[in-house]
Structure formats: structure tokens, C-alpha cells
Amino acid sequence: GIMTKYMEKSITELHELLTKGEVTSEELIKESLEKSHEVQAKYNAFVTILDEAKPTNVTDNLLSGIPYGIKDNYSTKGILSTGSSNTLKDYVPFFTATAIENLEKSGAVATNKTVLDEFGMGGTGTTGHTGVVRNPWDRERMCAGSSAGSACAVAAGVYPYATGSDTGDSIRKPAAYCGIVGYKPTYGMISRYGLFAYASSLDTCGVLTRNVEDAAIVVDNMKGIDKNDMTSWDSSSINLHKSLDGQVKGKKLCYVKELCDIENYPNATNELKEHLSNFHNVLEKIKELGIEIEAVSVDKTLLNAQPSVYDVISYAEATSNMSNLTGLIFGPRGEGKNYEEMMKDYRTKNFSSLIKRRFVIGSYVLQADNKDKYFHNAQRVRRLLVDTWNNLFDKYDAVILPVETGPARYLDESKNIIDKDTRVLKEHLQIANFGGFPSITIPDGFINNLPVALNITGKCYDDANILNIAYAIEGTMNYKNQIAKEVSHD
Ligand code: GLN
């Protein structure tokens, strides 16, 4: 018979089929596992495929019985959890991250653990210890990162959603490169307990899906206050899914001229020109919903400081957080005559050079003599940026901006034409992490048959409003529920 691709359907569609008895959880798991093996062979998206996954009862929870993927920096009890790092290549936790436990309680069934950039550090999907993740739209291109495997798998139709984590843009950028939706909720809405720490003041759990409604459903089930994460907060009065009513008339958005207008990029490539002109065309369509959109101006010096501020703060926090990786408690033991030698051997051998470079810089900016000049100044500029965005949120529901400079970059960096003056355009999603703001990326067009995206970021705790705006905007375009169609290189 004709093979129905259930795993290309949305959560609500699957729930209806399960409830009506037209398909079973067992059949969905089988399809998801088969597809996992196919996607693994083609794109290398997984650290582990959970061939033993067991069906669950179908209840009135929308996630019950439905497969999903877990980024491999979430601890899963009894299941290998590597953070895509050689330092933890054999680590099997004895407890499960709260966010995953919450999904399990909903009846969700994990079918694999997905590859990331080592410990979430990086934006290419190429630095995990199991190798490069390829983009399902074009295998010569990257998925971006760090949630590379999750983005790849959702876009390729392995299941309707996978968890991600986002310290700078790690959910939203791979979502953009893979033509899907990436949602980073307000900081602390989802417990970080059991998520491998990268930079604690920025780290956020979230999800990658193929439509906004699914993102709302999944985060409703992941979120909640947790005694094991003191930055988590009580969101029990918020129901993201029920709040999606598409009523957006009179909402106000703004975009930042310095980032969006082509005259700021005198060396723009054709790709960038197309991307920004598409963005402005989409803004016109959004206005037809009765949403007002205004251009605002942000001080260029402040904007230009943004990527370095992220680097200083995230590297400093990373070097401190990851000092627990000694090889003495977990991970493959290093060699040496005493514990210092063993630690040194383990860390030298097992961390990639990208991470070691970040640790060196992180330690440097934290040294007593440098701390005020680098770390504290970065904190001050972080505050200025957050205040600037919060001032925008006094007047506007959200800031809308293009993601990146165009579609997915080539894995072979020598093939990528790097525009000058685009550093902030590439990194600005990090501002949402500076402020803990809810932020969602949705596909908004195609350039050379490859997806591009826009991002919407709002004020803290305003997730329902932000998702509703994204939901309405998604409805004006034809990029909902996209499955990657691979371009040919013949
Ligand atoms: N690319 C950024 C970094 O390298 C963001 C990563 C993330 O959000 N985890 O740190």
C-alpha cells in the first residue's frame, strides 16, 4: 500500500488520528525509527537512535503516543547523554532533566537523541564528537547550531518536534536554516535542571517544530516551576495553546533600521539584498493583518558591541560551569600520576580546539586584573542593550527582524561569500538571551530554493502574545509544516 508519512503531520493531526484509532502509537514509533535511520545515513543527525522506544497510552494530552527527539545535552536516565562531546562520550545519567520528565508525563515518546555543537558552543552543527550534521535541504550546507540534529530531523520529517536549547540563538538559527519554527520561551519558563550548563544566565530550553501551534503545545507541556531550578517561575496561569486566537489587529511591531535597511550594507551580496527585500515585502503583508509596523533607530555603537558582549559573558560562564568536567567523576579517565595530571590529560585530549579557545578567553576575562575591564564592562553593555529593548517594548508588542544574512551557509566555508558589516545581523538573536526575552523564528521565504526566516522577540512573560503574533504572521505565508526538499547537485 501507499506509505502514509504520519511523521510529516502536525501534533493536532496526529492526536486526532490516534484518538480515532486510525493509527497506533506503535506504528508512529516504527515510522519515526525507520526515518531516523534513513536520516542518520544521509545527514548524521543523531548521537543515539532509541530502537527500544515503547508506545504509550493515548490520553487527552495532545502529545501522548507521539514520537519526538531530545537534544543530547538533556540528561536522560539510563540513556547515553553526551552533549556531543568526547569528554562525556560514555556518560549515562542517573536522572532525567525536568523538561524531559514533563514530556514523559504527557505521554510523549522519544525516538532519538540529537547531535549538537559540542556542549552547545558553536553555530554550525559541525563540532559534535560524532561529526558534521548536514542540511536536509542541501547536504553541502550546514544546519547551523547548536541544535543542528534537532532542526535537521524535524525538517526531514522524523517527528513533529524536538527539544533544543538556546544560549545565543541555538534553537532559532538552525530552525531558520532548516525552514522550520524555533521557539525560545522567556528565561526560566522551562526548568534547566538536567540540561548541561553552558552559560547559565543565558541558557534556555525550548523547541523546534514545523508550525507555531505545535511550538505552543510542546512548551505548555515542558514548562513549569521546579524546585531544582531556582530561576524557574510559576507559569501555571499561562496556556500558550489556548491563547492562540489570531486576533492581532492593533498590535504594534518595530524593526531596527540599522539592521534591516540595505543602505547600511554597502558591500551587500545579492543574497543579502534579496533577503532584506523579502523581509520588507513580508512586513507589507503583515500590515494587512491590521498590525502596525514602524522603523526605529538604535545607536550603532551599542549595536556593534553586541556580539563581543555575548562572547565575553558566555565564555566566562562556560569556563566556570565546565570546570566540573575533570574526568574523575564521569567521562573517560585521563592518564597521569596524580589527579591534576589526570584532569589535564582528560581536558587536553577530549575538548575540541573551539572550546579550549573559549575557555582561555573566558578565564582571561575573569582574571582579577581584567575582570572590570572585560567582564564587568560586558555586563554593563548587556544592561544597556536590555534597557534599549525594554524601552521598545513599552511602545511595541515585539521587535521583528530578519534572521541571518540569507539561507544556510555551505559547510565548505571557502564557498561562502562573507558580507562585510553583517556581524550584528548574524548575531542579534543573542539580545533575546541577554534580556531573557521570549523569541520565535519562523520561515518567511526562499532564496535559491533554500529557506530564510524572520524573528519576533517580545518582553519577558509575554510569550502568549508573541506566539499569537507569530501564529497570525505564519498564516499570511505558505511556509507552514514544511518538509525539506533536497536540492540536487547534478
Ligand atoms: N552560536 C552561539 C555560540 O556559539 C550560540 C550557541 C547557543 O545558543 N547555544 O555560543
Short mmCIF file of C-alpha atoms and ligand atoms in Angstrom, two decimals:
data_model
loop_
_atom_site.label_atom_id
_atom_site.label_comp_id
_atom_site.label_asym_id
_atom_site.label_seq_id
_atom_site.Cartn_x
_atom_site.Cartn_y
_atom_site.Cartn_z
CA GLY A 1 0.00 0.00 0.00
CA ILE A 2 0.93 3.66 -0.09
CA MET A 3 3.08 4.60 2.84
CA THR A 4 1.44 7.47 4.77
CA LYS A 5 4.02 9.81 6.14
CA TYR A 6 2.49 10.30 9.56
CA MET A 7 5.62 11.90 10.92
CA GLU A 8 5.18 14.80 8.49
CA LYS A 9 1.89 15.72 10.15
CA SER A 10 1.28 18.23 12.93
CA ILE A 11 0.70 17.30 16.57
CA THR A 12 -3.03 18.07 16.46
CA GLU A 13 -3.48 15.99 13.28
CA LEU A 14 -1.64 13.06 14.82
CA HIS A 15 -3.61 13.33 18.04
CA GLU A 16 -6.86 13.13 16.10
CA LEU A 17 -5.69 10.08 14.16
CA LEU A 18 -4.59 8.38 17.38
CA THR A 19 -7.84 9.19 19.17
CA LYS A 20 -9.92 7.88 16.29
CA GLY A 21 -7.83 4.71 16.26
CA GLU A 22 -6.70 5.27 12.67
CA VAL A 23 -3.09 4.81 13.72
CA THR A 24 -1.40 3.50 16.85
CA SER A 25 1.45 4.90 18.91
CA GLU A 26 3.39 1.75 17.99
CA GLU A 27 3.03 2.46 14.26
CA LEU A 28 4.14 6.07 14.72
CA ILE A 29 7.22 4.96 16.66
CA LYS A 30 8.09 2.42 14.00
CA GLU A 31 7.90 5.07 11.28
CA SER A 32 9.91 7.56 13.34
CA LEU A 33 12.64 4.99 14.00
CA GLU A 34 12.83 3.92 10.34
CA LYS A 35 13.04 7.54 9.29
CA SER A 36 15.70 8.15 11.97
CA HIS A 37 17.95 5.50 10.43
CA GLU A 38 17.44 6.96 6.96
CA VAL A 39 18.19 10.50 8.16
CA GLN A 40 21.20 9.26 10.11
CA ALA A 41 22.67 7.68 6.98
CA LYS A 42 22.10 10.82 4.93
CA TYR A 43 22.67 13.72 7.33
CA ASN A 44 24.20 12.32 10.56
CA ALA A 45 21.69 14.00 12.89
CA PHE A 46 21.77 11.60 15.87
CA VAL A 47 24.03 10.50 18.68
CA THR A 48 21.67 7.67 19.62
CA ILE A 49 18.61 6.12 17.99
CA LEU A 50 16.30 4.65 20.64
CA ASP A 51 15.25 1.47 18.83
CA GLU A 52 13.72 0.15 22.05
CA ALA A 53 11.23 3.05 22.36
CA LYS A 54 7.92 1.84 23.79
CA PRO A 55 4.42 3.05 22.87
CA THR A 56 2.38 4.96 25.45
CA ASN A 57 -1.34 5.18 26.08
CA VAL A 58 -3.29 7.72 24.10
CA THR A 59 -4.86 10.13 26.58
CA ASP A 60 -6.38 13.56 26.10
CA ASN A 61 -2.89 15.04 26.26
CA LEU A 62 -2.04 16.17 22.72
CA LEU A 63 1.49 14.76 22.98
CA SER A 64 0.52 11.29 24.14
CA GLY A 65 1.71 8.47 21.93
CA ILE A 66 3.63 10.77 19.60
CA PRO A 67 7.39 10.48 18.91
CA TYR A 68 9.86 13.33 19.41
CA GLY A 69 13.60 13.96 19.64
CA ILE A 70 15.81 15.08 22.52
CA LYS A 71 18.89 17.23 22.06
CA ASP A 72 21.80 15.30 23.55
CA ASN A 73 22.61 17.95 26.17
CA TYR A 74 19.45 16.99 28.09
CA SER A 75 20.13 14.35 30.74
CA THR A 76 18.14 11.17 30.20
CA LYS A 77 18.21 8.49 32.87
CA GLY A 78 19.82 5.26 31.71
CA ILE A 79 20.38 6.68 28.21
CA LEU A 80 23.70 7.95 26.85
CA SER A 81 23.82 11.76 27.14
CA THR A 82 26.99 13.17 25.62
CA GLY A 83 26.48 16.86 24.92
CA SER A 84 28.15 15.80 21.65
CA SER A 85 31.47 15.89 23.48
CA ASN A 86 34.25 13.32 23.76
CA THR A 87 34.52 14.38 27.42
CA LEU A 88 31.16 12.65 28.05
CA LYS A 89 31.17 10.09 25.25
CA ASP A 90 30.29 7.27 27.69
CA TYR A 91 28.17 9.21 30.22
CA VAL A 92 24.85 7.68 31.22
CA PRO A 93 23.00 9.90 33.73
CA PHE A 94 21.08 8.50 36.69
CA PHE A 95 18.36 11.15 36.43
CA THR A 96 16.25 12.80 33.74
CA ALA A 97 16.05 16.55 33.04
CA THR A 98 12.84 18.09 34.39
CA ALA A 99 11.73 19.30 30.95
CA ILE A 100 12.04 15.77 29.58
CA GLU A 101 10.35 14.29 32.63
CA ASN A 102 7.45 16.68 31.99
CA LEU A 103 7.20 15.48 28.38
CA GLU A 104 7.28 11.86 29.57
CA LYS A 105 4.42 12.60 31.94
CA SER A 106 2.48 13.90 28.93
CA GLY A 107 2.96 10.55 27.22
CA ALA A 108 5.48 11.75 24.64
CA VAL A 109 7.84 9.09 23.26
CA ALA A 110 11.48 9.93 22.49
CA THR A 111 12.88 8.09 19.46
CA ASN A 112 16.38 9.57 19.38
CA LYS A 113 18.96 11.91 20.91
CA THR A 114 20.15 14.60 18.51
CA VAL A 115 23.60 15.96 17.70
CA LEU A 116 24.63 19.46 18.81
CA ASP A 117 27.73 21.59 18.58
CA GLU A 118 29.89 20.37 21.47
CA PHE A 119 28.07 21.47 24.68
CA GLY A 120 26.04 23.97 22.68
CA MET A 121 29.07 26.06 21.81
CA GLY A 122 29.09 27.00 18.18
CA GLY A 123 26.67 27.81 15.42
CA THR A 124 27.46 25.37 12.64
CA GLY A 125 26.43 21.85 13.65
CA THR A 126 29.91 20.69 12.70
CA THR A 127 31.71 20.38 16.04
CA GLY A 128 29.96 17.44 17.70
CA HIS A 129 32.10 14.38 18.50
CA THR A 130 30.08 12.24 16.06
CA GLY A 131 30.80 14.54 13.11
CA VAL A 132 29.13 17.06 10.84
CA VAL A 133 25.33 17.35 10.56
CA ARG A 134 24.18 18.07 7.01
CA ASN A 135 21.26 20.28 5.97
CA PRO A 136 18.33 18.25 4.61
CA TRP A 137 17.56 20.95 2.03
CA ASP A 138 21.11 20.75 0.66
CA ARG A 139 23.65 18.28 2.01
CA GLU A 140 26.54 20.57 1.07
CA ARG A 141 25.24 23.15 3.53
CA MET A 142 25.16 23.35 7.31
CA CYS A 143 22.13 23.17 9.61
CA ALA A 144 23.64 25.88 11.83
CA GLY A 145 23.74 25.13 15.52
CA SER A 146 23.91 24.25 18.10
CA SER A 147 20.57 22.36 17.87
CA ALA A 148 21.61 21.00 14.47
CA GLY A 149 20.35 17.42 14.75
CA SER A 150 17.00 18.54 16.16
CA ALA A 151 16.48 21.01 13.30
CA CYS A 152 17.58 18.50 10.67
CA ALA A 153 15.30 15.77 11.99
CA VAL A 154 12.18 17.92 12.33
CA ALA A 155 12.71 19.40 8.86
CA ALA A 156 13.27 15.92 7.40
CA GLY A 157 10.02 14.56 8.88
CA VAL A 158 11.36 12.24 11.60
CA TYR A 159 8.74 13.55 14.08
CA PRO A 160 6.80 16.78 14.59
CA TYR A 161 9.15 18.26 17.20
CA ALA A 162 12.46 18.01 19.01
CA THR A 163 13.78 19.79 22.07
CA GLY A 164 16.51 22.36 21.76
CA SER A 165 18.47 24.68 23.99
CA ASP A 166 19.28 28.29 23.25
CA THR A 167 22.10 30.30 24.84
CA GLY A 168 22.60 32.75 21.97
CA ASP A 169 20.48 31.54 19.08
CA SER A 170 20.92 27.78 19.12
CA ILE A 171 17.27 26.95 18.60
CA ARG A 172 16.35 29.81 16.34
CA LYS A 173 19.23 29.87 13.86
CA PRO A 174 19.10 26.15 12.97
CA ALA A 175 15.32 26.47 12.67
CA ALA A 176 15.88 29.28 10.16
CA TYR A 177 18.46 27.31 8.16
CA CYS A 178 16.15 24.28 8.03
CA GLY A 179 12.88 26.06 7.16
CA ILE A 180 11.06 25.34 10.42
CA VAL A 181 9.93 27.08 13.61
CA GLY A 182 12.23 27.62 16.61
CA TYR A 183 10.89 28.95 19.90
CA LYS A 184 12.91 30.09 22.90
CA PRO A 185 10.50 30.93 25.73
CA THR A 186 11.12 33.51 28.46
CA TYR A 187 14.14 32.60 30.62
CA GLY A 188 13.11 30.26 33.41
CA MET A 189 9.74 29.28 31.94
CA ILE A 190 11.16 25.79 31.41
CA SER A 191 13.40 24.33 34.11
CA ARG A 192 17.07 23.96 33.20
CA TYR A 193 17.57 21.17 35.71
CA GLY A 194 19.35 18.36 33.88
CA LEU A 195 20.31 20.50 30.89
CA PHE A 196 24.10 20.56 30.62
CA ALA A 197 25.05 24.08 31.67
CA TYR A 198 26.79 26.27 29.09
CA ALA A 199 26.21 29.91 30.19
CA SER A 200 23.67 29.87 32.99
CA SER A 201 22.46 33.47 32.73
CA LEU A 202 21.59 32.89 29.06
CA ASP A 203 20.69 29.16 28.80
CA THR A 204 17.06 28.45 27.86
CA CYS A 205 15.23 25.25 26.99
CA GLY A 206 12.85 25.31 24.06
CA VAL A 207 11.61 23.53 20.98
CA LEU A 208 11.85 23.16 17.21
CA THR A 209 8.62 22.40 15.32
CA ARG A 210 7.09 22.86 11.87
CA ASN A 211 4.39 25.31 12.94
CA VAL A 212 3.68 27.82 15.71
CA GLU A 213 0.74 25.90 17.18
CA ASP A 214 2.92 22.84 17.78
CA ALA A 215 5.53 25.03 19.48
CA ALA A 216 2.86 26.34 21.85
CA ILE A 217 1.62 22.83 22.63
CA VAL A 218 5.08 21.44 23.37
CA VAL A 219 6.20 24.29 25.61
CA ASP A 220 2.90 24.13 27.53
CA ASN A 221 3.99 20.60 28.39
CA MET A 222 7.67 21.33 29.11
CA LYS A 223 7.25 24.42 31.28
CA GLY A 224 6.64 24.80 34.99
CA ILE A 225 8.25 25.84 38.23
CA ASP A 226 10.84 23.38 39.54
CA LYS A 227 12.39 23.27 42.99
CA ASN A 228 15.63 22.11 41.33
CA ASP A 229 15.98 25.29 39.25
CA MET A 230 15.67 28.43 41.32
CA THR A 231 15.41 30.59 38.19
CA SER A 232 12.24 28.76 37.11
CA TRP A 233 8.96 30.58 37.69
CA ASP A 234 5.31 29.64 38.02
CA SER A 235 3.62 29.85 34.61
CA SER A 236 0.57 27.78 35.52
CA SER A 237 -1.74 30.69 34.63
CA ILE A 238 -0.35 30.70 31.08
CA ASN A 239 -1.76 28.36 28.44
CA LEU A 240 0.06 29.15 25.23
CA HIS A 241 -2.01 26.87 23.04
CA LYS A 242 -5.36 28.22 24.25
CA SER A 243 -4.08 31.78 23.78
CA LEU A 244 -3.64 31.35 20.03
CA ASP A 245 -6.67 33.15 18.65
CA GLY A 246 -5.12 35.01 15.71
CA GLN A 247 -6.57 38.31 16.98
CA VAL A 248 -3.73 40.69 16.22
CA LYS A 249 -5.45 43.80 14.90
CA GLY A 250 -3.92 46.87 16.54
CA LYS A 251 -0.73 45.11 17.62
CA LYS A 252 2.44 47.09 17.11
CA LEU A 253 5.78 45.85 15.85
CA CYS A 254 9.02 47.65 15.15
CA TYR A 255 12.15 46.79 13.24
CA VAL A 256 15.64 48.23 13.68
CA LYS A 257 16.63 50.27 10.64
CA GLU A 258 20.36 49.82 11.22
CA LEU A 259 19.94 46.05 10.82
CA CYS A 260 17.23 45.84 8.16
CA ASP A 261 17.84 48.58 5.63
CA ILE A 262 20.07 47.81 2.71
CA GLU A 263 21.87 51.18 2.75
CA ASN A 264 23.66 50.00 5.90
CA TYR A 265 25.37 47.29 3.85
CA PRO A 266 27.36 48.99 1.09
CA ASN A 267 29.05 45.65 0.27
CA ALA A 268 25.86 43.60 0.24
CA THR A 269 25.83 40.36 -1.71
CA ASN A 270 22.86 39.59 -3.94
CA GLU A 271 21.70 37.10 -1.35
CA LEU A 272 21.58 39.73 1.36
CA LYS A 273 19.78 42.15 -0.96
CA GLU A 274 17.17 39.50 -1.73
CA HIS A 275 16.82 38.52 1.92
CA LEU A 276 16.22 42.08 3.11
CA SER A 277 13.89 42.93 0.25
CA ASN A 278 11.89 39.78 1.01
CA PHE A 279 11.77 40.84 4.67
CA HIS A 280 10.32 44.24 3.75
CA ASN A 281 7.77 42.59 1.42
CA VAL A 282 6.68 40.32 4.26
CA LEU A 283 6.27 43.38 6.52
CA GLU A 284 3.80 44.79 3.99
CA LYS A 285 1.79 41.55 4.11
CA ILE A 286 1.81 41.66 7.91
CA LYS A 287 0.37 45.18 7.85
CA GLU A 288 -2.68 43.76 6.05
CA LEU A 289 -3.48 41.92 9.30
CA GLY A 290 -4.01 45.29 10.94
CA ILE A 291 -0.64 45.15 12.67
CA GLU A 292 1.22 48.46 12.74
CA ILE A 293 4.91 48.35 11.94
CA GLU A 294 7.36 51.17 12.50
CA ALA A 295 11.07 51.56 11.87
CA VAL A 296 13.16 52.50 14.90
CA SER A 297 16.76 53.53 15.21
CA VAL A 298 19.25 52.07 17.68
CA ASP A 299 22.67 53.56 18.36
CA LYS A 300 25.14 51.86 16.03
CA THR A 301 27.98 51.82 18.55
CA LEU A 302 25.79 50.00 21.04
CA LEU A 303 24.59 47.53 18.39
CA ASN A 304 28.11 46.86 17.18
CA ALA A 305 29.21 45.94 20.70
CA GLN A 306 26.60 43.19 20.92
CA PRO A 307 28.49 40.14 19.57
CA SER A 308 31.57 40.82 21.72
CA VAL A 309 29.43 41.26 24.82
CA TYR A 310 27.95 37.84 24.15
CA ASP A 311 31.38 36.29 23.68
CA VAL A 312 32.81 37.70 26.90
CA ILE A 313 29.83 36.74 29.08
CA SER A 314 29.17 33.32 27.57
CA TYR A 315 32.85 32.26 27.53
CA ALA A 316 33.30 33.40 31.14
CA GLU A 317 30.25 31.48 32.32
CA ALA A 318 31.22 28.45 30.25
CA THR A 319 34.72 28.19 31.67
CA SER A 320 33.30 28.33 35.17
CA ASN A 321 30.41 25.89 34.55
CA MET A 322 32.59 23.34 32.82
CA SER A 323 35.28 23.19 35.46
CA ASN A 324 33.32 20.18 36.76
CA LEU A 325 34.47 18.20 33.72
CA THR A 326 37.57 16.61 35.18
CA GLY A 327 37.26 13.02 34.01
CA LEU A 328 37.41 11.97 37.65
CA ILE A 329 33.68 11.75 38.40
CA PHE A 330 32.36 10.99 34.92
CA GLY A 331 33.72 10.71 31.41
CA PRO A 332 36.70 8.65 30.25
CA ARG A 333 39.52 8.96 32.83
CA GLY A 334 42.70 10.75 31.84
CA GLU A 335 46.17 9.37 32.45
CA GLY A 336 48.63 10.68 35.00
CA LYS A 337 50.41 10.18 38.31
CA ASN A 338 48.04 12.38 40.30
CA TYR A 339 44.60 13.90 39.86
CA GLU A 340 45.95 17.15 38.43
CA GLU A 341 47.80 15.33 35.69
CA MET A 342 44.77 13.14 35.04
CA MET A 343 42.47 16.16 34.73
CA LYS A 344 44.88 17.94 32.44
CA ASP A 345 45.24 14.90 30.22
CA TYR A 346 41.47 14.37 30.04
CA ARG A 347 40.68 18.00 29.24
CA THR A 348 43.53 18.37 26.76
CA LYS A 349 42.59 15.23 24.84
CA ASN A 350 38.83 15.47 24.86
CA PHE A 351 37.79 19.09 24.37
CA SER A 352 37.84 20.39 20.80
CA SER A 353 40.02 23.37 19.98
CA LEU A 354 37.00 25.67 19.65
CA ILE A 355 36.03 25.00 23.25
CA LYS A 356 39.57 25.31 24.56
CA ARG A 357 39.91 28.69 22.88
CA ARG A 358 36.70 29.82 24.58
CA PHE A 359 37.93 28.58 27.97
CA VAL A 360 41.16 30.51 27.58
CA ILE A 361 39.32 33.72 26.71
CA GLY A 362 36.73 33.09 29.45
CA SER A 363 39.43 32.61 32.07
CA TYR A 364 41.32 35.66 30.84
CA VAL A 365 38.32 37.99 31.19
CA LEU A 366 37.65 36.66 34.69
CA GLN A 367 41.19 37.20 35.98
CA ALA A 368 41.33 39.76 38.80
CA ASP A 369 43.28 42.28 36.70
CA ASN A 370 40.96 42.01 33.69
CA LYS A 371 37.59 41.44 35.27
CA ASP A 372 36.40 45.02 35.44
CA LYS A 373 37.71 45.97 32.01
CA TYR A 374 36.18 42.99 30.19
CA PHE A 375 33.63 41.02 32.20
CA HIS A 376 32.01 43.88 34.12
CA ASN A 377 32.02 46.16 31.09
CA ALA A 378 30.33 43.44 29.08
CA GLN A 379 27.69 43.19 31.83
CA ARG A 380 27.18 46.96 31.66
CA VAL A 381 26.70 46.92 27.89
CA ARG A 382 24.38 43.91 28.23
CA ARG A 383 22.27 46.06 30.57
CA LEU A 384 22.24 48.97 28.08
CA LEU A 385 21.04 46.67 25.30
CA VAL A 386 18.37 45.10 27.50
CA ASP A 387 17.17 48.55 28.61
CA THR A 388 17.05 49.67 24.98
CA TRP A 389 14.92 46.66 24.01
CA ASN A 390 12.69 47.07 27.09
CA ASN A 391 12.11 50.68 26.10
CA LEU A 392 10.98 49.45 22.68
CA PHE A 393 8.61 47.03 24.42
CA ASP A 394 6.98 50.00 26.24
CA LYS A 395 5.73 51.11 22.84
CA TYR A 396 5.66 47.94 20.75
CA ASP A 397 4.49 44.37 21.31
CA ALA A 398 7.60 42.99 19.68
CA VAL A 399 10.69 43.63 17.59
CA ILE A 400 10.65 41.91 14.21
CA LEU A 401 13.96 41.28 12.43
CA PRO A 402 15.42 39.10 9.68
CA VAL A 403 17.46 36.09 10.80
CA GLU A 404 20.99 35.91 9.41
CA THR A 405 22.14 37.26 6.04
CA GLY A 406 20.38 34.70 3.88
CA PRO A 407 19.92 30.94 3.62
CA ALA A 408 22.16 28.22 5.09
CA ARG A 409 25.88 28.64 4.54
CA TYR A 410 27.98 25.98 2.82
CA LEU A 411 29.85 23.51 5.03
CA ASP A 412 32.91 24.34 2.97
CA GLU A 413 33.42 27.88 4.28
CA SER A 414 35.58 28.81 1.31
CA LYS A 415 32.40 28.72 -0.79
CA ASN A 416 30.68 31.32 1.40
CA ILE A 417 30.87 34.94 0.40
CA ILE A 418 31.12 36.86 3.66
CA ASP A 419 29.44 40.26 3.57
CA LYS A 420 31.18 42.99 5.45
CA ASP A 421 29.24 44.85 8.12
CA THR A 422 26.90 41.91 8.83
CA ARG A 423 28.30 40.68 12.15
CA VAL A 424 25.38 42.04 14.18
CA LEU A 425 22.80 40.87 11.64
CA LYS A 426 24.23 37.37 12.14
CA GLU A 427 24.28 37.50 15.94
CA HIS A 428 21.43 39.81 17.08
CA LEU A 429 19.21 36.94 18.22
CA GLN A 430 21.51 36.84 21.27
CA ILE A 431 19.86 40.03 22.55
CA ALA A 432 16.84 37.91 23.50
CA ASN A 433 19.15 35.83 25.72
CA PHE A 434 20.66 38.99 27.27
CA GLY A 435 17.17 40.02 28.42
CA GLY A 436 15.59 36.58 28.88
CA PHE A 437 13.03 37.63 26.26
CA PRO A 438 10.68 35.17 24.51
CA SER A 439 11.74 34.85 20.89
CA ILE A 440 10.48 32.85 17.94
CA THR A 441 11.81 32.32 14.43
CA ILE A 442 9.53 31.34 11.55
CA PRO A 443 10.29 30.73 7.85
CA ASP A 444 9.42 33.71 5.63
CA GLY A 445 10.63 32.90 2.15
CA PHE A 446 13.06 31.18 -0.17
CA ILE A 447 16.28 32.24 -1.83
CA ASN A 448 17.69 29.84 -4.44
CA ASN A 449 15.27 27.11 -3.26
CA LEU A 450 16.54 27.40 0.30
CA PRO A 451 14.51 28.69 3.25
CA VAL A 452 15.08 32.04 5.00
CA ALA A 453 13.42 33.32 8.16
CA LEU A 454 12.31 36.19 10.36
CA ASN A 455 12.33 36.51 14.14
CA ILE A 456 9.92 38.05 16.63
CA THR A 457 11.11 38.94 20.13
CA GLY A 458 8.99 40.42 22.92
CA LYS A 459 9.12 41.32 26.57
CA CYS A 460 9.56 38.80 29.37
CA TYR A 461 6.48 36.77 30.35
CA ASP A 462 4.66 37.91 27.19
CA ASP A 463 5.08 34.54 25.45
CA ALA A 464 1.39 34.10 24.71
CA ASN A 465 1.22 37.43 22.89
CA ILE A 466 4.43 36.78 20.94
CA LEU A 467 3.30 33.32 19.84
CA ASN A 468 -0.08 34.68 18.82
CA ILE A 469 1.54 37.33 16.64
CA ALA A 470 3.83 34.68 15.10
CA TYR A 471 0.80 32.45 14.55
CA ALA A 472 -1.07 35.19 12.68
CA ILE A 473 2.00 36.06 10.58
CA GLU A 474 2.59 32.39 9.76
CA GLY A 475 -0.97 32.32 8.42
CA THR A 476 -0.21 35.02 5.83
CA MET A 477 2.53 32.90 4.22
CA ASN A 478 2.86 29.43 2.73
CA TYR A 479 5.71 28.02 4.78
CA LYS A 480 3.78 26.21 7.48
CA ASN A 481 4.50 22.48 8.01
CA GLN A 482 7.41 22.46 5.57
CA ILE A 483 9.32 19.25 4.96
CA ALA A 484 12.78 19.68 3.46
CA LYS A 485 13.03 19.04 -0.25
CA GLU A 486 16.63 18.31 -1.10
CA VAL A 487 18.15 20.32 -3.95
CA SER A 488 20.05 18.27 -6.47
CA HIS A 489 23.71 18.83 -7.33
CA ASP A 490 23.64 17.10 -10.70
N1 GLN B 1 26.40 30.33 18.37
C1 GLN B 1 26.36 30.77 19.72
C2 GLN B 1 27.56 30.23 20.47
O1 GLN B 1 28.41 29.72 19.84
C3 GLN B 1 25.07 30.33 20.39
C4 GLN B 1 25.07 28.93 20.83
C5 GLN B 1 23.85 28.58 21.66
O2 GLN B 1 22.83 29.26 21.68
N2 GLN B 1 23.97 27.51 22.44
O3 GLN B 1 27.71 30.33 21.63
#
